[in-house]
mmCIF file of C-alpha atoms in Angstrom:
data_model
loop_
_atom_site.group_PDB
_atom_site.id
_atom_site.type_symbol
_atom_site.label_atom_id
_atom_site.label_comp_id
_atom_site.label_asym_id
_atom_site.label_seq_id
_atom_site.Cartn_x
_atom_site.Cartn_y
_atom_site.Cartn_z
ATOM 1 C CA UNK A 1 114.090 -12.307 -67.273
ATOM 2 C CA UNK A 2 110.527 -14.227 -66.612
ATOM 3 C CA UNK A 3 112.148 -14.978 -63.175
ATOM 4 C CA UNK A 4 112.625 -11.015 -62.647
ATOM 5 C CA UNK A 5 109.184 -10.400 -64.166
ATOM 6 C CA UNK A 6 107.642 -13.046 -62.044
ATOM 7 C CA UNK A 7 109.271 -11.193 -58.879
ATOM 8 C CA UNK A 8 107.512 -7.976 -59.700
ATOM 9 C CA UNK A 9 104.010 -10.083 -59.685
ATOM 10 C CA UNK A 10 103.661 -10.098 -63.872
ATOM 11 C CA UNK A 11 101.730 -13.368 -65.252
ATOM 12 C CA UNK A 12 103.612 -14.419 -68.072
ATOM 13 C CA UNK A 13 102.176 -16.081 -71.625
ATOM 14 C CA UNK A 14 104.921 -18.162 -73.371
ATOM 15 C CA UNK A 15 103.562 -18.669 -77.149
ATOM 16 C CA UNK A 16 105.232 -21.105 -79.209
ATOM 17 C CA UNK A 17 104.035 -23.542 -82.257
ATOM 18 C CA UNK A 18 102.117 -26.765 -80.743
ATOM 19 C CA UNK A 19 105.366 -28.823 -81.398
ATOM 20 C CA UNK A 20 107.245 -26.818 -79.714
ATOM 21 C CA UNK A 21 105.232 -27.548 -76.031
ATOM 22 C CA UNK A 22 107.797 -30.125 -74.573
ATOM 23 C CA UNK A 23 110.732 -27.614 -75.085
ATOM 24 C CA UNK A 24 108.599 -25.351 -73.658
ATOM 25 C CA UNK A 25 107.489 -26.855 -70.581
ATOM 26 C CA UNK A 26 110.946 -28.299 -70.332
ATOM 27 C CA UNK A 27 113.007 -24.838 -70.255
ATOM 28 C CA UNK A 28 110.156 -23.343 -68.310
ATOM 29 C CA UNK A 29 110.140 -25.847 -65.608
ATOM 30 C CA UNK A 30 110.016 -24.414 -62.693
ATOM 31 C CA UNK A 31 107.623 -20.811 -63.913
ATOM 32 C CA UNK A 32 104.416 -22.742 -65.379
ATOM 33 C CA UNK A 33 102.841 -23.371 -62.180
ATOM 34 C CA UNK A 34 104.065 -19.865 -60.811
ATOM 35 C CA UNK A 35 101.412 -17.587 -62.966
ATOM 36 C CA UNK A 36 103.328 -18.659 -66.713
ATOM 37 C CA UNK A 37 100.942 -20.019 -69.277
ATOM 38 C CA UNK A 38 102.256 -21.663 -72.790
ATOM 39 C CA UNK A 39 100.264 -20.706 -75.901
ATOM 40 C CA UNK A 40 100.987 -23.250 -78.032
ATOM 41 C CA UNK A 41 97.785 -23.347 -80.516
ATOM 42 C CA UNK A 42 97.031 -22.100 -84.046
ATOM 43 C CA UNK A 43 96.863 -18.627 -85.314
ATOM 44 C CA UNK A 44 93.565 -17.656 -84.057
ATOM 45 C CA UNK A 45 94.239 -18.241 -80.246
ATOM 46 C CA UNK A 46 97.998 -16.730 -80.893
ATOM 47 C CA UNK A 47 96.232 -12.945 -82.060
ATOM 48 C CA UNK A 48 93.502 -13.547 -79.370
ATOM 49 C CA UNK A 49 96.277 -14.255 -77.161
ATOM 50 C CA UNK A 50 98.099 -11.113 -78.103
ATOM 51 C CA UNK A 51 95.091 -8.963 -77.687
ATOM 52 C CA UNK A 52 94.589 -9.421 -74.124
ATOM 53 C CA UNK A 53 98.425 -8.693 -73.090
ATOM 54 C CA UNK A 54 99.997 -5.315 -71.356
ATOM 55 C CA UNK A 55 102.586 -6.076 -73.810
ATOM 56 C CA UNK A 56 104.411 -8.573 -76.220
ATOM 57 C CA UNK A 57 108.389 -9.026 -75.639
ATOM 58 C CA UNK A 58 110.088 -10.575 -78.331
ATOM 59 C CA UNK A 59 112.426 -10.898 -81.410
ATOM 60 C CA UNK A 60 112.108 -9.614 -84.341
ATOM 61 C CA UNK A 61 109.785 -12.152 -85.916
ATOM 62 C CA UNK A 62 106.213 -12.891 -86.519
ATOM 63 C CA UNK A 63 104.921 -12.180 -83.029
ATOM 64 C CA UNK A 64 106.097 -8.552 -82.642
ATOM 65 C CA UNK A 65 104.450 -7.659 -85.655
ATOM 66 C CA UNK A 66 101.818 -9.553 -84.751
ATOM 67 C CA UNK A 67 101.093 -7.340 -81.324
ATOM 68 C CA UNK A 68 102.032 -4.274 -83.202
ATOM 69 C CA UNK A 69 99.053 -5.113 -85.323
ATOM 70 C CA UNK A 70 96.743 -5.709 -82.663
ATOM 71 C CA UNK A 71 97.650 -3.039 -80.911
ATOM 72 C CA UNK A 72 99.310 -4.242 -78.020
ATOM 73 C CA UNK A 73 102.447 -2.595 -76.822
ATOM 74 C CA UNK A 74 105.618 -4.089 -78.074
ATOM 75 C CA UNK A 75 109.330 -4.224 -76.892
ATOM 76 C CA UNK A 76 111.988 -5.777 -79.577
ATOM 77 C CA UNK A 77 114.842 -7.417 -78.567
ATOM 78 C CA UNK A 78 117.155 -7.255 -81.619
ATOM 79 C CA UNK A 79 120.680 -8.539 -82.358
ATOM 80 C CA UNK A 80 121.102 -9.525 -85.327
ATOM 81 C CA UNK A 81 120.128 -6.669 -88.181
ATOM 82 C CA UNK A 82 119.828 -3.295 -87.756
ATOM 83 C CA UNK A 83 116.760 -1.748 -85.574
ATOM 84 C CA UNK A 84 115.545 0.527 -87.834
ATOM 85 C CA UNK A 85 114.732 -2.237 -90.991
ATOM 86 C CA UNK A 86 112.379 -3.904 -88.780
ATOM 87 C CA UNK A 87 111.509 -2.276 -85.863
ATOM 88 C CA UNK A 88 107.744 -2.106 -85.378
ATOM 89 C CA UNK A 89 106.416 1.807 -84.993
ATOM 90 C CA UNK A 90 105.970 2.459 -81.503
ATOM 91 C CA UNK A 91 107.214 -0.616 -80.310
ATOM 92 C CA UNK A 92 110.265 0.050 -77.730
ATOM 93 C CA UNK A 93 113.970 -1.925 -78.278
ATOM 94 C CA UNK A 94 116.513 -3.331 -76.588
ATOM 95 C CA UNK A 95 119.509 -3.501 -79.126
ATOM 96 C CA UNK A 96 123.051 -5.819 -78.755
ATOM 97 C CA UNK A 97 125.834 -6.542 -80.734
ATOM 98 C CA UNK A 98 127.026 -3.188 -81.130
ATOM 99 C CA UNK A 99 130.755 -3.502 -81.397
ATOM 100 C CA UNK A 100 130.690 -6.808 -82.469
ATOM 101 C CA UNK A 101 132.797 -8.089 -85.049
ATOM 102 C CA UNK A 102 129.872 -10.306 -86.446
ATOM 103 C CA UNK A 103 127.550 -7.466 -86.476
ATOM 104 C CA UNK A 104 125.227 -7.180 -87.759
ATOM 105 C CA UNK A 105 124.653 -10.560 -89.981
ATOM 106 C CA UNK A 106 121.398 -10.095 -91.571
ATOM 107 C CA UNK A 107 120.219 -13.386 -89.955
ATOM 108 C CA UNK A 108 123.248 -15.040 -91.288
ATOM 109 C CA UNK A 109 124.842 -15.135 -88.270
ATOM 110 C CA UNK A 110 128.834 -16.206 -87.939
ATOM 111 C CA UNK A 111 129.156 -16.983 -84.628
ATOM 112 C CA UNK A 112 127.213 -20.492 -84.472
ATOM 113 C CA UNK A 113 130.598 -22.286 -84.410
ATOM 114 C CA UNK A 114 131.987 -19.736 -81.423
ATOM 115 C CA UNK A 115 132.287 -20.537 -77.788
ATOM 116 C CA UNK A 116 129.794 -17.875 -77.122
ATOM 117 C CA UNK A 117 126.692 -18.034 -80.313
ATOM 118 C CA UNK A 118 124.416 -14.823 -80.649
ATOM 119 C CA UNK A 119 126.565 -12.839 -77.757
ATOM 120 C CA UNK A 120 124.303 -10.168 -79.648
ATOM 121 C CA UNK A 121 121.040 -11.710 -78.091
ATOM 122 C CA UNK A 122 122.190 -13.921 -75.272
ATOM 123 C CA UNK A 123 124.170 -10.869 -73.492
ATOM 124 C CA UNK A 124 121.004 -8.300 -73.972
ATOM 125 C CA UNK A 125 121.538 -7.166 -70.175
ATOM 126 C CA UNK A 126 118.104 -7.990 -68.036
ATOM 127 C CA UNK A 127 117.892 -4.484 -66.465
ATOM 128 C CA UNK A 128 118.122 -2.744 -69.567
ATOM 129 C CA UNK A 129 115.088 -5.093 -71.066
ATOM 130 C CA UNK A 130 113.269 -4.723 -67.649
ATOM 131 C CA UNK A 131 113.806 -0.879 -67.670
ATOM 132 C CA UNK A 132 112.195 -0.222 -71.201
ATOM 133 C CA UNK A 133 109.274 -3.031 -70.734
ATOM 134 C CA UNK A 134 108.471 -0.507 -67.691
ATOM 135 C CA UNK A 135 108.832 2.150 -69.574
ATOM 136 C CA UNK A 136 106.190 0.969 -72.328
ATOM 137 C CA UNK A 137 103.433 -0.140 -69.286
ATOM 138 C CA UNK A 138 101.208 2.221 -67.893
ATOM 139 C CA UNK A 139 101.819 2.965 -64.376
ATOM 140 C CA UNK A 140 98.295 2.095 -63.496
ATOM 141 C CA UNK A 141 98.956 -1.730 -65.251
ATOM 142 C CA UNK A 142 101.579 -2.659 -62.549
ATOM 143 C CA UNK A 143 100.866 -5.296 -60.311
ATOM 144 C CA UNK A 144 101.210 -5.490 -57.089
ATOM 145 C CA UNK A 145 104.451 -7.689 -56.041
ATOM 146 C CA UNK A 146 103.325 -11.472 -55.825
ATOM 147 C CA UNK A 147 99.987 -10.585 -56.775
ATOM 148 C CA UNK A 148 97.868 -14.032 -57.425
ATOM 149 C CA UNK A 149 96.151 -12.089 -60.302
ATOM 150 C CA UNK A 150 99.066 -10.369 -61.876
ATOM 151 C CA UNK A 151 98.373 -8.906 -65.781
ATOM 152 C CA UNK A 152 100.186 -11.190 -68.573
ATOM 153 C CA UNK A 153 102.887 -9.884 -70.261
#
């Protein structure tokens, strides 16, 4: 997905707790010098942070109602629990596990010991997540393709 949204000339912002940095920089390895920033400070620079994206993708968790708060355009990629128990207003989703036998856990998920954990998050198909995030941009906020100034998501 950040390859995808790299493609289409978006800057990306990674955020992630300050411990969390060496994971970060590790599974992000070859983005970070290709227009991806990490976030990994406090609180205050994570709402700044938040304030000055197009829009926030994430999981249900902290951070999307975090944007939702700030006002910054949200898609939710959900799995796990039902959309509509935590679903930020507005914000646009991307829902698996649908047909699952696990689904949905509640966040008590039985699949950890399966060949294939969280199937309900890890199989969220990209074009479906890249079709609503360009659904929830304006038009005008689009980049132009491999632009060196591209607008964070």
């Amino acid at each position: 997905l950040a390859q995808a949204l790299r493609q289409e000339g978006w800057g990306l912002r990674v955020f992630g707790a300050p411990d969390e940095r060496g994971r970060l920089e590790a599974d992000f390895a070859g983005l970070v010098a290709a227009l991806l920033e990490l976030a990994t400070g406090g609180l205050d620079s994570f709402f700044q942070g938040l304030a000055g994206l197009a829009a926030y993708v994430g999981l249900d968790s902290f951070g999307i109602h975090a944007a939702h708060a700030v006002g910054t355009p949200a898609l939710l990629l959900n799995g796990g629990i039902l959309a509509p128990l935590i679903r930020p207003p507005g914000a646009a989703l991307v829902a698996g596990g649908a047909g699952l036998p696990c689904h949905p856990c509640y966040y008590r998920p039985t699949c950890t010991g399966e060949a294939s954990p969280y199937r309900c998050i890890r199989e969220l198909p990209e074009q479906a997540v890249l079709r609503q995030l360009r659904a929830l941009l304006p038009a005008a906020a689009a980049p132009a393709p491999a632009s060196a100034s591209a607008q964070q998501l």
